[in-house]
PDB file of C-alpha atoms in Angstrom:
ATOM      1  CA  MET V   1      12.404  33.784  -2.240  1.00 52.00           C
ATOM      2  CA  SER V   2       9.218  35.839  -1.820  1.00 52.00           C
ATOM      3  CA  ASP V   3       6.049  35.238  -3.811  1.00 55.00           C
ATOM      4  CA  MET V   4       6.703  38.536  -5.648  1.00 59.00           C
ATOM      5  CA  THR V   5      10.070  37.373  -6.980  1.00 63.00           C
ATOM      6  CA  ALA V   6       9.337  33.656  -7.453  1.00 77.00           C
ATOM      7  CA  ASN V   7       8.053  34.172 -11.004  1.00 88.00           C
ATOM      8  CA  LEU V   8      10.885  36.411 -12.145  1.00 90.00           C
ATOM      9  CA  THR V   9      13.403  35.230 -14.695  1.00 93.00           C
ATOM     10  CA  PRO V  10      17.060  35.022 -13.644  1.00 93.00           C
ATOM     11  CA  THR V  11      17.755  38.164 -15.695  1.00 93.00           C
ATOM     12  CA  GLN V  12      14.957  40.043 -13.907  1.00 92.00           C
ATOM     13  CA  ARG V  13      16.331  39.005 -10.493  1.00 93.00           C
ATOM     14  CA  GLU V  14      19.861  40.027 -11.527  1.00 93.00           C
ATOM     15  CA  PHE V  15      18.507  43.343 -12.846  1.00 91.00           C
ATOM     16  CA  ARG V  16      16.805  44.051  -9.510  1.00 91.00           C
ATOM     17  CA  ALA V  17      20.025  43.240  -7.647  1.00 91.00           C
ATOM     18  CA  ALA V  18      21.984  45.548  -9.974  1.00 91.00           C
ATOM     19  CA  MET V  19      19.463  48.374  -9.470  1.00 87.00           C
ATOM     20  CA  ALA V  20      19.885  48.022  -5.693  1.00 89.00           C
ATOM     21  CA  ASN V  21      23.470  49.190  -6.328  1.00 83.00           C
ATOM     22  CA  LEU V  22      22.295  52.317  -8.144  1.00 85.00           C
ATOM     23  CA  SER V  23      22.023  55.131  -5.610  1.00 90.00           C
ATOM     24  CA  ALA V  24      18.927  57.215  -6.264  1.00 94.00           C
ATOM     25  CA  GLY V  25      17.563  60.404  -4.798  1.00 95.00           C
ATOM     26  CA  VAL V  26      14.323  59.944  -2.853  1.00 97.00           C
ATOM     27  CA  THR V  27      11.282  62.006  -3.781  1.00 97.00           C
ATOM     28  CA  ILE V  28       7.645  62.152  -2.871  1.00 98.00           C
ATOM     29  CA  VAL V  29       5.650  62.839  -5.987  1.00 98.00           C
ATOM     30  CA  THR V  30       2.260  64.452  -5.363  1.00 98.00           C
ATOM     31  CA  THR V  31      -0.852  65.501  -7.229  1.00 97.00           C
ATOM     32  CA  ASP V  32      -4.228  67.027  -6.494  1.00 97.00           C
ATOM     33  CA  GLY V  33      -7.249  67.876  -8.582  1.00 95.00           C
ATOM     34  CA  ARG V  34     -10.506  66.512  -9.970  1.00 95.00           C
ATOM     35  CA  HIS V  35      -9.223  62.940  -9.684  1.00 95.00           C
ATOM     36  CA  GLY V  36      -8.124  63.244  -6.064  1.00 95.00           C
ATOM     37  CA  ARG V  37      -5.088  64.012  -3.966  1.00 97.00           C
ATOM     38  CA  ALA V  38      -2.293  61.435  -4.034  1.00 97.00           C
ATOM     39  CA  GLY V  39       1.345  60.979  -3.188  1.00 97.00           C
ATOM     40  CA  THR V  40       3.916  58.236  -3.458  1.00 96.00           C
ATOM     41  CA  THR V  41       7.614  57.755  -2.734  1.00 96.00           C
ATOM     42  CA  VAL V  42       9.569  57.535  -5.994  1.00 95.00           C
ATOM     43  CA  THR V  43      13.249  57.079  -6.816  1.00 94.00           C
ATOM     44  CA  ALA V  44      12.775  56.868 -10.595  1.00 95.00           C
ATOM     45  CA  VAL V  45      12.985  60.636 -11.188  1.00 97.00           C
ATOM     46  CA  CYS V  46      15.531  62.623 -13.175  1.00 96.00           C
ATOM     47  CA  SER V  47      16.034  65.887 -14.994  1.00 96.00           C
ATOM     48  CA  VAL V  48      15.705  65.877 -18.764  1.00 96.00           C
ATOM     49  CA  THR V  49      16.515  69.421 -19.857  1.00 95.00           C
ATOM     50  CA  ASP V  50      16.594  73.005 -18.603  1.00 96.00           C
ATOM     51  CA  THR V  51      15.202  74.416 -21.869  1.00 96.00           C
ATOM     52  CA  PRO V  52      12.373  74.105 -21.027  1.00 96.00           C
ATOM     53  CA  PRO V  53      12.868  72.872 -17.451  1.00 98.00           C
ATOM     54  CA  MET V  54      11.648  69.263 -17.609  1.00 98.00           C
ATOM     55  CA  MET V  55      11.821  66.140 -15.500  1.00 98.00           C
ATOM     56  CA  VAL V  56      10.846  62.521 -15.931  1.00 97.00           C
ATOM     57  CA  VAL V  57       8.884  60.619 -13.276  1.00 97.00           C
ATOM     58  CA  CYS V  58       8.187  56.881 -13.553  1.00 96.00           C
ATOM     59  CA  ILE V  59       5.039  55.607 -11.810  1.00 96.00           C
ATOM     60  CA  ASN V  60       4.106  51.933 -11.597  1.00 93.00           C
ATOM     61  CA  LYS V  61       0.831  51.351 -13.456  1.00 94.00           C
ATOM     62  CA  SER V  62      -0.359  49.067 -10.633  1.00 91.00           C
ATOM     63  CA  ALA V  63       0.007  51.816  -7.986  1.00 91.00           C
ATOM     64  CA  THR V  64      -3.349  52.862  -6.548  1.00 90.00           C
ATOM     65  CA  SER V  65      -2.423  56.511  -7.169  1.00 92.00           C
ATOM     66  CA  HIS V  66      -1.314  55.993 -10.803  1.00 94.00           C
ATOM     67  CA  ASP V  67      -4.567  57.080 -12.445  1.00 94.00           C
ATOM     68  CA  ALA V  68      -4.831  60.236 -10.310  1.00 96.00           C
ATOM     69  CA  PHE V  69      -1.311  61.297 -11.340  1.00 95.00           C
ATOM     70  CA  VAL V  70      -1.992  60.869 -15.041  1.00 94.00           C
ATOM     71  CA  ALA V  71      -5.524  62.342 -14.978  1.00 94.00           C
ATOM     72  CA  ASN V  72      -4.807  65.392 -12.764  1.00 95.00           C
ATOM     73  CA  ASP V  73      -2.053  66.582 -15.097  1.00 91.00           C
ATOM     74  CA  THR V  74      -0.188  68.579 -12.410  1.00 96.00           C
ATOM     75  CA  ILE V  75       2.661  67.029 -10.418  1.00 97.00           C
ATOM     76  CA  GLY V  76       4.727  68.075  -7.425  1.00 98.00           C
ATOM     77  CA  ILE V  77       8.188  66.542  -7.090  1.00 98.00           C
ATOM     78  CA  ASN V  78       9.488  66.882  -3.525  1.00 98.00           C
ATOM     79  CA  VAL V  79      13.184  66.007  -3.278  1.00 97.00           C
ATOM     80  CA  LEU V  80      13.718  64.811   0.279  1.00 96.00           C
ATOM     81  CA  GLY V  81      16.378  65.960   2.691  1.00 93.00           C
ATOM     82  CA  HIS V  82      18.266  63.552   4.953  1.00 90.00           C
ATOM     83  CA  GLU V  83      15.930  64.198   7.908  1.00 91.00           C
ATOM     84  CA  GLN V  84      12.766  63.310   5.974  1.00 94.00           C
ATOM     85  CA  GLN V  85      13.086  59.523   5.884  1.00 95.00           C
ATOM     86  CA  SER V  86       9.957  59.150   8.049  1.00 96.00           C
ATOM     87  CA  VAL V  87       7.902  60.992   5.420  1.00 96.00           C
ATOM     88  CA  ALA V  88       9.346  58.759   2.687  1.00 97.00           C
ATOM     89  CA  LEU V  89       8.248  55.690   4.649  1.00 97.00           C
ATOM     90  CA  VAL V  90       4.695  57.012   5.015  1.00 96.00           C
ATOM     91  CA  PHE V  91       4.340  57.468   1.257  1.00 96.00           C
ATOM     92  CA  ALA V  92       6.052  54.120   0.526  1.00 94.00           C
ATOM     93  CA  ASN V  93       3.274  52.244   2.386  1.00 92.00           C
ATOM     94  CA  ALA V  94       5.779  51.237   5.093  1.00 94.00           C
ATOM     95  CA  THR V  95       3.790  52.591   8.064  1.00 94.00           C
ATOM     96  CA  ASP V  96       0.324  52.137   9.564  1.00 94.00           C
ATOM     97  CA  ILE V  97      -0.782  55.610   8.468  1.00 94.00           C
ATOM     98  CA  PRO V  98      -3.784  55.212   6.126  1.00 93.00           C
ATOM     99  CA  ARG V  99      -3.716  56.868   2.682  1.00 90.00           C
ATOM    100  CA  GLU V 100      -6.411  59.370   3.595  1.00 91.00           C
ATOM    101  CA  ARG V 101      -4.255  60.697   6.503  1.00 95.00           C
ATOM    102  CA  ARG V 102      -0.888  60.959   4.733  1.00 96.00           C
ATOM    103  CA  PHE V 103      -1.152  64.695   4.188  1.00 97.00           C
ATOM    104  CA  ASP V 104      -2.241  65.474   7.784  1.00 96.00           C
ATOM    105  CA  ASP V 105       1.386  66.304   8.674  1.00 95.00           C
ATOM    106  CA  PRO V 106       1.534  70.133   9.051  1.00 96.00           C
ATOM    107  CA  ARG V 107       4.702  70.254   6.916  1.00 95.00           C
ATOM    108  CA  TRP V 108       2.538  69.776   3.817  1.00 98.00           C
ATOM    109  CA  ASP V 109       1.498  72.996   2.048  1.00 97.00           C
ATOM    110  CA  LEU V 110      -1.707  71.860   0.353  1.00 96.00           C
ATOM    111  CA  HIS V 111      -2.831  75.148  -1.216  1.00 94.00           C
ATOM    112  CA  THR V 112      -0.056  77.431  -2.523  1.00 95.00           C
ATOM    113  CA  PHE V 113       0.919  75.422  -5.627  1.00 95.00           C
ATOM    114  CA  GLY V 114      -2.248  73.414  -6.382  1.00 95.00           C
ATOM    115  CA  VAL V 115      -0.466  70.197  -5.365  1.00 97.00           C
ATOM    116  CA  PRO V 116       1.001  69.207  -1.989  1.00 98.00           C
ATOM    117  CA  VAL V 117       4.490  70.619  -1.433  1.00 98.00           C
ATOM    118  CA  LEU V 118       6.618  69.546   1.530  1.00 97.00           C
ATOM    119  CA  SER V 119       8.014  72.451   3.545  1.00 94.00           C
ATOM    120  CA  GLY V 120      11.734  72.003   4.172  1.00 92.00           C
ATOM    121  CA  ALA V 121      12.289  69.608   1.270  1.00 95.00           C
ATOM    122  CA  ALA V 122      15.718  69.859  -0.372  1.00 95.00           C
ATOM    123  CA  ALA V 123      13.802  70.973  -3.473  1.00 96.00           C
ATOM    124  CA  SER V 124      10.203  71.119  -4.599  1.00 97.00           C
ATOM    125  CA  LEU V 125       9.305  71.353  -8.265  1.00 98.00           C
ATOM    126  CA  VAL V 126       5.782  71.741  -9.610  1.00 98.00           C
ATOM    127  CA  GLY V 127       4.794  71.257 -13.212  1.00 98.00           C
ATOM    128  CA  ARG V 128       2.424  69.951 -15.827  1.00 97.00           C
ATOM    129  CA  ILE V 129       2.601  66.610 -17.575  1.00 97.00           C
ATOM    130  CA  SER V 130       3.542  67.307 -21.185  1.00 97.00           C
ATOM    131  CA  SER V 131       3.473  63.665 -22.307  1.00 96.00           C
ATOM    132  CA  VAL V 132       3.095  60.120 -21.017  1.00 96.00           C
ATOM    133  CA  SER V 133       4.866  57.064 -22.395  1.00 96.00           C
ATOM    134  CA  LEU V 134       3.819  53.557 -21.348  1.00 93.00           C
ATOM    135  CA  GLN V 135       6.894  51.359 -20.851  1.00 92.00           C
ATOM    136  CA  GLY V 136       6.452  47.867 -19.410  1.00 90.00           C
ATOM    137  CA  SER V 137       5.071  48.080 -15.871  1.00 90.00           C
ATOM    138  CA  HIS V 138       5.400  51.878 -15.640  1.00 94.00           C
ATOM    139  CA  SER V 139       4.104  55.130 -17.060  1.00 96.00           C
ATOM    140  CA  VAL V 140       6.887  57.578 -17.822  1.00 97.00           C
ATOM    141  CA  LEU V 141       5.637  61.107 -17.167  1.00 97.00           C
ATOM    142  CA  PHE V 142       7.446  64.030 -18.778  1.00 98.00           C
ATOM    143  CA  VAL V 143       6.799  67.010 -16.510  1.00 98.00           C
ATOM    144  CA  GLU V 144       7.416  70.588 -17.652  1.00 98.00           C
ATOM    145  CA  ILE V 145       8.408  72.505 -14.516  1.00 98.00           C
ATOM    146  CA  ASP V 146       6.691  75.827 -13.694  1.00 97.00           C
ATOM    147  CA  GLU V 147       7.677  76.441 -10.041  1.00 97.00           C
ATOM    148  CA  VAL V 148      10.873  75.643  -8.111  1.00 97.00           C
ATOM    149  CA  ALA V 149      11.764  76.044  -4.428  1.00 94.00           C
ATOM    150  CA  THR V 150      15.018  74.883  -2.829  1.00 93.00           C
ATOM    151  CA  SER V 151      16.450  74.544   0.667  1.00 87.00           C
ATOM    152  CA  ALA V 152      20.241  74.706   0.556  1.00 75.00           C
ATOM    153  CA  ASP V 153      20.913  73.339   4.043  1.00 76.00           C
ATOM    154  CA  SER V 154      18.716  70.220   4.038  1.00 73.00           C
ATOM    155  CA  GLY V 155      21.208  67.627   2.816  1.00 87.00           C
ATOM    156  CA  GLY V 156      19.819  64.765   0.748  1.00 92.00           C
ATOM    157  CA  LEU V 157      18.220  61.362   1.081  1.00 95.00           C
ATOM    158  CA  VAL V 158      19.255  58.505  -1.192  1.00 94.00           C
ATOM    159  CA  TYR V 159      18.107  54.919  -1.579  1.00 94.00           C
ATOM    160  CA  TYR V 160      20.901  52.353  -1.895  1.00 90.00           C
ATOM    161  CA  GLN V 161      20.959  48.586  -1.225  1.00 92.00           C
ATOM    162  CA  ARG V 162      17.245  48.709  -0.378  1.00 91.00           C
ATOM    163  CA  ALA V 163      17.735  51.216   2.462  1.00 92.00           C
ATOM    164  CA  PHE V 164      17.644  54.994   2.964  1.00 93.00           C
ATOM    165  CA  HIS V 165      20.891  56.889   3.604  1.00 93.00           C
ATOM    166  CA  GLY V 166      21.336  60.536   4.529  1.00 91.00           C
ATOM    167  CA  VAL V 167      23.776  62.701   2.636  1.00 89.00           C
ATOM    168  CA  GLY V 168      24.994  65.893   4.274  1.00 83.00           C
ATOM    169  CA  PRO V 169      25.212  69.263   2.553  1.00 71.00           C
ATOM    170  CA  VAL V 170      28.523  70.090   0.917  1.00 63.00           C
ATOM    171  CA  PRO V 171      30.255  73.123   2.503  1.00 62.00           C
ATOM    172  CA  ALA V 172      30.575  76.134   0.217  1.00 59.00           C
TER     173      ALA V 172
END
């Protein structure tokens, strides 16, 4: 048992194991503004409503980028395609690429939307935080979506059993 899980209750350990069985789409959530540019890999993202278009993004309060996300007020949600696992790993702190170089990849559009948007992502959504709710270890950000771009042929990337898995596009 790792040091991170040694102090968990049995219910917390069982909860984590159960959540490993919940397939989740992989996103890179980004921000930019007065409080700096930041990005992180997130699976705790979902749609809330289409009237108005709104999504929820959960960010761990201990993440180094947490304060920038909340303070900048504008969020980009980049839904990754099956060929973008390497980008997910960069923003999940699973590579040697330092934080200040994460956006050096030429696939990042750093200027068009005010936040970094990944070219070729399955979908990119940009919006403003309409409210923040603090829940346990995370901040739950409600993001009202202003801009949407999709790529129909990119497939998807999901996280299941603590690993990434590609999902192909469904034929029309």
